[in-house]
XYZ file of C-alpha atoms in Angstrom:
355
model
C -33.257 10.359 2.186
C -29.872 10.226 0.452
C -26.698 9.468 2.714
C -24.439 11.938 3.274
C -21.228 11.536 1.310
C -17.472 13.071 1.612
C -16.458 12.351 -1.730
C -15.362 15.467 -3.181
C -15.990 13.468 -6.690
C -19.658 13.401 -6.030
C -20.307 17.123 -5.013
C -18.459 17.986 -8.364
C -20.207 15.633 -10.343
C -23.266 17.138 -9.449
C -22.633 20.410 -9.869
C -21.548 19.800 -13.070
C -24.278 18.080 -14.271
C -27.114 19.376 -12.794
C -27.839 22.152 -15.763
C -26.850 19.990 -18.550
C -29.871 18.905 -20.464
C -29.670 15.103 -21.589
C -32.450 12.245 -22.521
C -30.137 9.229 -21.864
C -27.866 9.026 -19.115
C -25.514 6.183 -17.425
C -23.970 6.142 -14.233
C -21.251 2.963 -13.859
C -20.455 2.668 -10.144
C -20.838 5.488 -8.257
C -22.597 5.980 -4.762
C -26.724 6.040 -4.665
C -26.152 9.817 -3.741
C -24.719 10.704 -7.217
C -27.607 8.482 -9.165
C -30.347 9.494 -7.461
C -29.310 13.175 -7.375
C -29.032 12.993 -11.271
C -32.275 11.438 -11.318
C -33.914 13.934 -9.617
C -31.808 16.791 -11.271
C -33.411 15.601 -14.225
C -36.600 13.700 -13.633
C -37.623 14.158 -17.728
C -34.907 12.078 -18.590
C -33.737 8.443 -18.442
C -30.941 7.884 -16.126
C -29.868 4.122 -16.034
C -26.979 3.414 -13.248
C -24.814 -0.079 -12.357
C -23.367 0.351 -8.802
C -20.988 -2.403 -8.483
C -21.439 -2.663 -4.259
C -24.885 -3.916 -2.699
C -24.719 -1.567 -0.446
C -25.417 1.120 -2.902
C -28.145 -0.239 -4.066
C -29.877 -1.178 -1.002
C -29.299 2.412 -0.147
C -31.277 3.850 -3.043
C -34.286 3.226 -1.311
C -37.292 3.635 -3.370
C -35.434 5.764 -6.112
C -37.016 8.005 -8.663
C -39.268 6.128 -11.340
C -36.284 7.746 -14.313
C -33.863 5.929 -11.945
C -33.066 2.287 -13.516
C -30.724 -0.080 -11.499
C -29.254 -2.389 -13.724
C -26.480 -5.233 -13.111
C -22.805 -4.318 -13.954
C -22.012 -4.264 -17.223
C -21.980 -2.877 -20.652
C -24.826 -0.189 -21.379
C -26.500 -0.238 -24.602
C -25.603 2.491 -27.510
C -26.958 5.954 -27.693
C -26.088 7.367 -24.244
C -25.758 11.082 -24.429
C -23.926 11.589 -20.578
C -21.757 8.933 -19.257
C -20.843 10.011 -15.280
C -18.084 8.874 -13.837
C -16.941 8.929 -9.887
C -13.322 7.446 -10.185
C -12.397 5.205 -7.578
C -8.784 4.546 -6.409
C -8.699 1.045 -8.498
C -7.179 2.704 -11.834
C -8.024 -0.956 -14.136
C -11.795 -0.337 -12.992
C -11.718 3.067 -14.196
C -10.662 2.798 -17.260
C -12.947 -0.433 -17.894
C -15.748 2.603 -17.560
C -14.094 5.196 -19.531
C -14.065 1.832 -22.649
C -17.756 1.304 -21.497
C -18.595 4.813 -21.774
C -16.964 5.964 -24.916
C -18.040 2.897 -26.651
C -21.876 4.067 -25.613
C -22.031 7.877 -26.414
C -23.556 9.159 -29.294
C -21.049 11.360 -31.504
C -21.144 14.349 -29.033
C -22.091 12.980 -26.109
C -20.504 14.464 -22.847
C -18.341 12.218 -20.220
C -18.278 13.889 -17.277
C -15.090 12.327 -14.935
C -14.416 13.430 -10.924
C -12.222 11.785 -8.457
C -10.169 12.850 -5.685
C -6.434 13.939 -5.557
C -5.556 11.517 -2.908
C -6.570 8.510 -5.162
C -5.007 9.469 -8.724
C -7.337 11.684 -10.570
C -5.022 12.729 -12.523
C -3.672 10.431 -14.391
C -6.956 9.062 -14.847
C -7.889 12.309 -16.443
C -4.826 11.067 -18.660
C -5.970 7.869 -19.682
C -9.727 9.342 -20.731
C -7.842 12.380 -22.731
C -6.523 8.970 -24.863
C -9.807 8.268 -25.324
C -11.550 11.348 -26.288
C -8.756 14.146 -26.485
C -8.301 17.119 -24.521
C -11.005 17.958 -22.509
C -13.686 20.727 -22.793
C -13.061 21.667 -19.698
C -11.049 21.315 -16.482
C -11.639 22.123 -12.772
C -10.665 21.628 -9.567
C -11.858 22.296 -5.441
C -12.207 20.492 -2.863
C -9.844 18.433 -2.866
C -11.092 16.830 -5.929
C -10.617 17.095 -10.106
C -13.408 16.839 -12.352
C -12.773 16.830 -16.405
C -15.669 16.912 -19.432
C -14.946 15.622 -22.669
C -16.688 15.408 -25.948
C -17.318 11.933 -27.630
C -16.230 12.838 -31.446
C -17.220 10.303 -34.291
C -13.469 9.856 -34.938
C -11.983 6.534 -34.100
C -8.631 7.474 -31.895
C -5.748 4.798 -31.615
C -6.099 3.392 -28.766
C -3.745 2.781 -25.526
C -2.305 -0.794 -25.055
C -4.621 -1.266 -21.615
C -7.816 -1.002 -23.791
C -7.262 -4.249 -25.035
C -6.202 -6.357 -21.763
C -8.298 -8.826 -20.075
C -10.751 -7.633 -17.374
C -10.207 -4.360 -18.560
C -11.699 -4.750 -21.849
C -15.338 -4.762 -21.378
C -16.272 -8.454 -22.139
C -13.369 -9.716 -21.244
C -11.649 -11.680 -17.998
C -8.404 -11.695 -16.749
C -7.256 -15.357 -16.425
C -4.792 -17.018 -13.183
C -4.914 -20.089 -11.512
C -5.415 -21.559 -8.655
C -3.233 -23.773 -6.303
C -5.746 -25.775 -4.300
C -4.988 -29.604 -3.284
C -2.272 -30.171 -4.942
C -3.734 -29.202 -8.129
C -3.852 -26.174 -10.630
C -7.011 -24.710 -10.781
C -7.622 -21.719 -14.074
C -9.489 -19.294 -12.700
C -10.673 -15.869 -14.170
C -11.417 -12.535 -12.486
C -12.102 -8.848 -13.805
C -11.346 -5.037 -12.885
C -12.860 -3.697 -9.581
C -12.005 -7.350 -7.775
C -9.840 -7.604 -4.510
C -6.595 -9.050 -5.118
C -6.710 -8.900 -9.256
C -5.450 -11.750 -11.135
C -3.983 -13.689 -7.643
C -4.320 -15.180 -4.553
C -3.011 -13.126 -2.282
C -0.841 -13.801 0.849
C -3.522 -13.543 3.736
C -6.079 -16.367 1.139
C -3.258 -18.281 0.377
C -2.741 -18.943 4.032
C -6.304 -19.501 5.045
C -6.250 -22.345 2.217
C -3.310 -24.166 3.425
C -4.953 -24.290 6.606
C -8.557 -25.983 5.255
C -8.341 -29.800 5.952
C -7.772 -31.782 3.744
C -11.216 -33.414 4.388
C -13.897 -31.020 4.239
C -17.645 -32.462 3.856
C -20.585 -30.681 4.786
C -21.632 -26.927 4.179
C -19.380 -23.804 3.894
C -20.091 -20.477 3.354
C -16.834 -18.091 1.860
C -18.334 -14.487 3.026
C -16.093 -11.664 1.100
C -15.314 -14.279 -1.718
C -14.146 -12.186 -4.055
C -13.384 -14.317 -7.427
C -14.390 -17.359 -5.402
C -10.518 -18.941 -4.197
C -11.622 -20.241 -0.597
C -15.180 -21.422 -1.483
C -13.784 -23.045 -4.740
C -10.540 -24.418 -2.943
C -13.492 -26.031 -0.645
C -15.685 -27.618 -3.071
C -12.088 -29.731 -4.629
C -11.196 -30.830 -1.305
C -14.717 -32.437 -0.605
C -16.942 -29.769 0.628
C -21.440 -30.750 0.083
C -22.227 -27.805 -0.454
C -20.706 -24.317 -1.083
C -21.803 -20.746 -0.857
C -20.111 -17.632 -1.431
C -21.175 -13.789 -0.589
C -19.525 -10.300 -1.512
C -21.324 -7.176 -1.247
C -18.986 -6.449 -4.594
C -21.233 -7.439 -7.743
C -18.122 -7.476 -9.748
C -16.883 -10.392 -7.520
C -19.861 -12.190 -7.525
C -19.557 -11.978 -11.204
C -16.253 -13.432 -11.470
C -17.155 -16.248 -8.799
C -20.230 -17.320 -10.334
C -18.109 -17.404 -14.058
C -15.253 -19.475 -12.145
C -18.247 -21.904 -11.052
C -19.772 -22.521 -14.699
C -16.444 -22.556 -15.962
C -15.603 -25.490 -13.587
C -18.788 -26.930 -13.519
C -19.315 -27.095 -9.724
C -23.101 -27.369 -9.323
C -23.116 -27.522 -5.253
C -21.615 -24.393 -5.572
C -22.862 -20.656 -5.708
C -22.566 -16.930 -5.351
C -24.518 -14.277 -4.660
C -24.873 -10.446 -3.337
C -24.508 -9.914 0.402
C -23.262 -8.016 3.010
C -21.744 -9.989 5.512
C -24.883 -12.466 6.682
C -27.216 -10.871 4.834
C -28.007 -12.891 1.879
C -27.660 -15.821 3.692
C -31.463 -16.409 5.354
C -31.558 -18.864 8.446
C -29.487 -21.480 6.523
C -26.577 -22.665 9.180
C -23.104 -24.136 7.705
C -20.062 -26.374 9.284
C -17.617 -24.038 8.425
C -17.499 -19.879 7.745
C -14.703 -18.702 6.280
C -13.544 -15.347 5.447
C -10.612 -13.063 4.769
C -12.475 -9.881 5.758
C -11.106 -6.629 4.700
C -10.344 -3.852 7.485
C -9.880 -0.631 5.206
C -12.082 2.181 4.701
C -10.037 4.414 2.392
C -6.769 4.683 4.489
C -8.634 4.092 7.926
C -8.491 0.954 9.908
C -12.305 0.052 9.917
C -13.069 -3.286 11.874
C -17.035 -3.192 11.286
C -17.506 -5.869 8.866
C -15.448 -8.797 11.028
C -17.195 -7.508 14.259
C -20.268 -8.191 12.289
C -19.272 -11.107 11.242
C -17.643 -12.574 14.713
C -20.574 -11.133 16.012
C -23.269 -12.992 13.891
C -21.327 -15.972 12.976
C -22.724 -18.377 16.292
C -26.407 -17.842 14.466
C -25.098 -18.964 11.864
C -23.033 -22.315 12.822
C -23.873 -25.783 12.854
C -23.323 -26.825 16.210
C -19.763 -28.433 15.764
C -19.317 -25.843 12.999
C -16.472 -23.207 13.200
C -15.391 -19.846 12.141
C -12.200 -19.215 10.361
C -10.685 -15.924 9.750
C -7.227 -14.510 8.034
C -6.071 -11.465 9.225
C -2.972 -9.143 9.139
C -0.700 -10.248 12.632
C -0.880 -7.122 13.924
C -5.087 -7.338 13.897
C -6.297 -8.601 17.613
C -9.250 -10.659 15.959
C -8.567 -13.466 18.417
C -9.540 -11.381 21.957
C -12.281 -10.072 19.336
C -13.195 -13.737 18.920
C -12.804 -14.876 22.395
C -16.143 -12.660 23.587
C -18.583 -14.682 21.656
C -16.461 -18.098 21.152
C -15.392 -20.147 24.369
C -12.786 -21.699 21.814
C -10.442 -19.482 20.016
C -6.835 -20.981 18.508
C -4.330 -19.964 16.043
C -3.863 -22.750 13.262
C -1.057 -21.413 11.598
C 0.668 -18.000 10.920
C 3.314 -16.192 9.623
C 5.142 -12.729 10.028
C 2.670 -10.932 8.067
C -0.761 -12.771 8.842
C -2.495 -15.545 11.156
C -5.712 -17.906 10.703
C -7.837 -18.355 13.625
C -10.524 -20.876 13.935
C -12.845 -20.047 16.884
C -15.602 -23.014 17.436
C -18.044 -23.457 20.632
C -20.473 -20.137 20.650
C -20.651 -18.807 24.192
């Protein structure tokens, strides 16, 4: 069964497409509804799609057999539909509408939807760069969807096409503070926080010890700052868990690049990837959106499941906004909850001692 969806992007996207006939599709992104609606809108035809959230792909299910679920990144040549379901982060976007132009045939159709409330339109603007005026233009629903042609003229292209992590290929390089030291890290479009730490990581870090053997697991790692930050300042092992592939990507990238073997990432939604294994410290900076909506379901989860998850002198430590009550959150499942440092914006809390 596919999940119901209140993306207006989606709903156009498959209206659109649904009577267009095509032997090679690709879908970047995108929720399972859109790919596997494609795929069965046109089961004679290959449809190959890279969701860039876990999540997505778990909810496939068993997809259609025309249904291939590939690994972000850059599709092979001869596509003749590239679909796109804009998200809000405009950098990732446009990384798709390079990846998709770059695939089509000459006349091959990109088919581009997003909602109002999360800048369709000038979206629209950066893929008429690309490919010229569109074929066509609509709008309902609170949504915008555009078609354009891929012609086998080369256009000039915009400045953005050529910046790192928006380039397909490429990564956008920052560093690190971590110990005293400057650490180069890289990252890529469709990452939390871009190319920085931000405020709420930079204040879990300066709260890690100084010391820090044994096991830690970074859930929500993003390009890998806390569990890297842990493996400089002494840490056995590390592990590190997104349910975004893109920052698993970038994490595992910043690990080669640095060469830290006891470290690694991989896919997972909160505890999910991690088996039975149990670790001396959890840390997390765990987001509380969904869209414009406060949304505290993945740090219940992980408050929740953390104790399972603990050695037994191990402890839980969460960043979060000031204005978040995490702590009375924490206090139902931890006998010990304290605040180790905070500011005006954000506080760290380390709760230890599983009820």
């Amino acid at each position: 069964m596919i999940a119901e969806t209140s993306s207006p992007a989606i709903h156009l996207l498959l209206d659109a497409t649904w009577s267009h006939a095509a032997a090679a599709w690709s879908i970047p992104g995108g929720e399972s509804m859109l790919a596997v609606g494609i795929a069965t809108d046109h089961a004679d035809a290959s449809i190959r799609w890279q969701p860039i959230d876990v999540r997505e792909r778990i909810a496939a299910g068993i997809a259609p057999v025309n249904l291939q679920i590939e690994e972000p990144g850059v599709p092979g040549p001869g596509v003749e539909c590239v679909v796109i379901a804009a998200t809000p982060d405009r950098n990732l976007v446009r990384r798709w509408l390079l990846m998709g132009r770059d695939a089509l045939a000459p006349g091959g159709r990109l088919f581009l939807a997003g909602a109002n409330a999360e800048g369709i339109r000038p979206v629209i603007g950066d893929a008429a760069k690309l490919f010229g005026t569109p074929d066509r233009e609509d709008y309902r629903a609170k949504g915008r969807i555009a078609v354009f042609t891929r012609d086998a003229v080369a256009r000039h292209e915009p400045a953005w096409a050529r910046e790192g992590g928006v380039e397909p290929g490429t990564w956008q390089a920052f560093d690190l503070e971590a110990g005293g030291a400057t650490v180069p890290l890289v990252t890529q479009a469709g990452v939390f926080a871009g190319a920085e730490v931000d405020a709420g990581t930079r204040l879990l870090l300066d709260a890690l010890p100084g010391d820090l053997p044994g096991n830690v697991l970074d859930i929500g790692c993003g390009a890998g700052a806390i569990g890297i930050a842990a493996a400089m300042r002494g840490a056995d092992s590390v592990e590190m868990t997104d349910v975004n592939l893109l920052a698993v990507q970038a994490a595992n990238e910043n690990i080669q690049n640095l060469g830290l073997t006891a470290c690694r990432a991989y896919p997972g939604d909160v505890f999910s990837g991690c088996g039975d294994e149990r670790y001396d410290l959890i840390a997390s900076n765990p987001p509380f959106h969904r869209g414009k909506a406060i949304d505290f379901t993945v740090a219940d989860r992980l408050i929740a499941d953390a104790p399972a998850h603990l050695r037994p002198d191990g402890s839980l430590l969460i960043v979060a906004n000031a204005f978040l009550a995490y702590g009375k959150r924490m206090e139902r499942v931890f006998a010990r909850v304290e605040t180790v440092t905070a500011n005006r914006q954000y506080h760290v809390l380390r709760a230890s001692e599983p009820r």
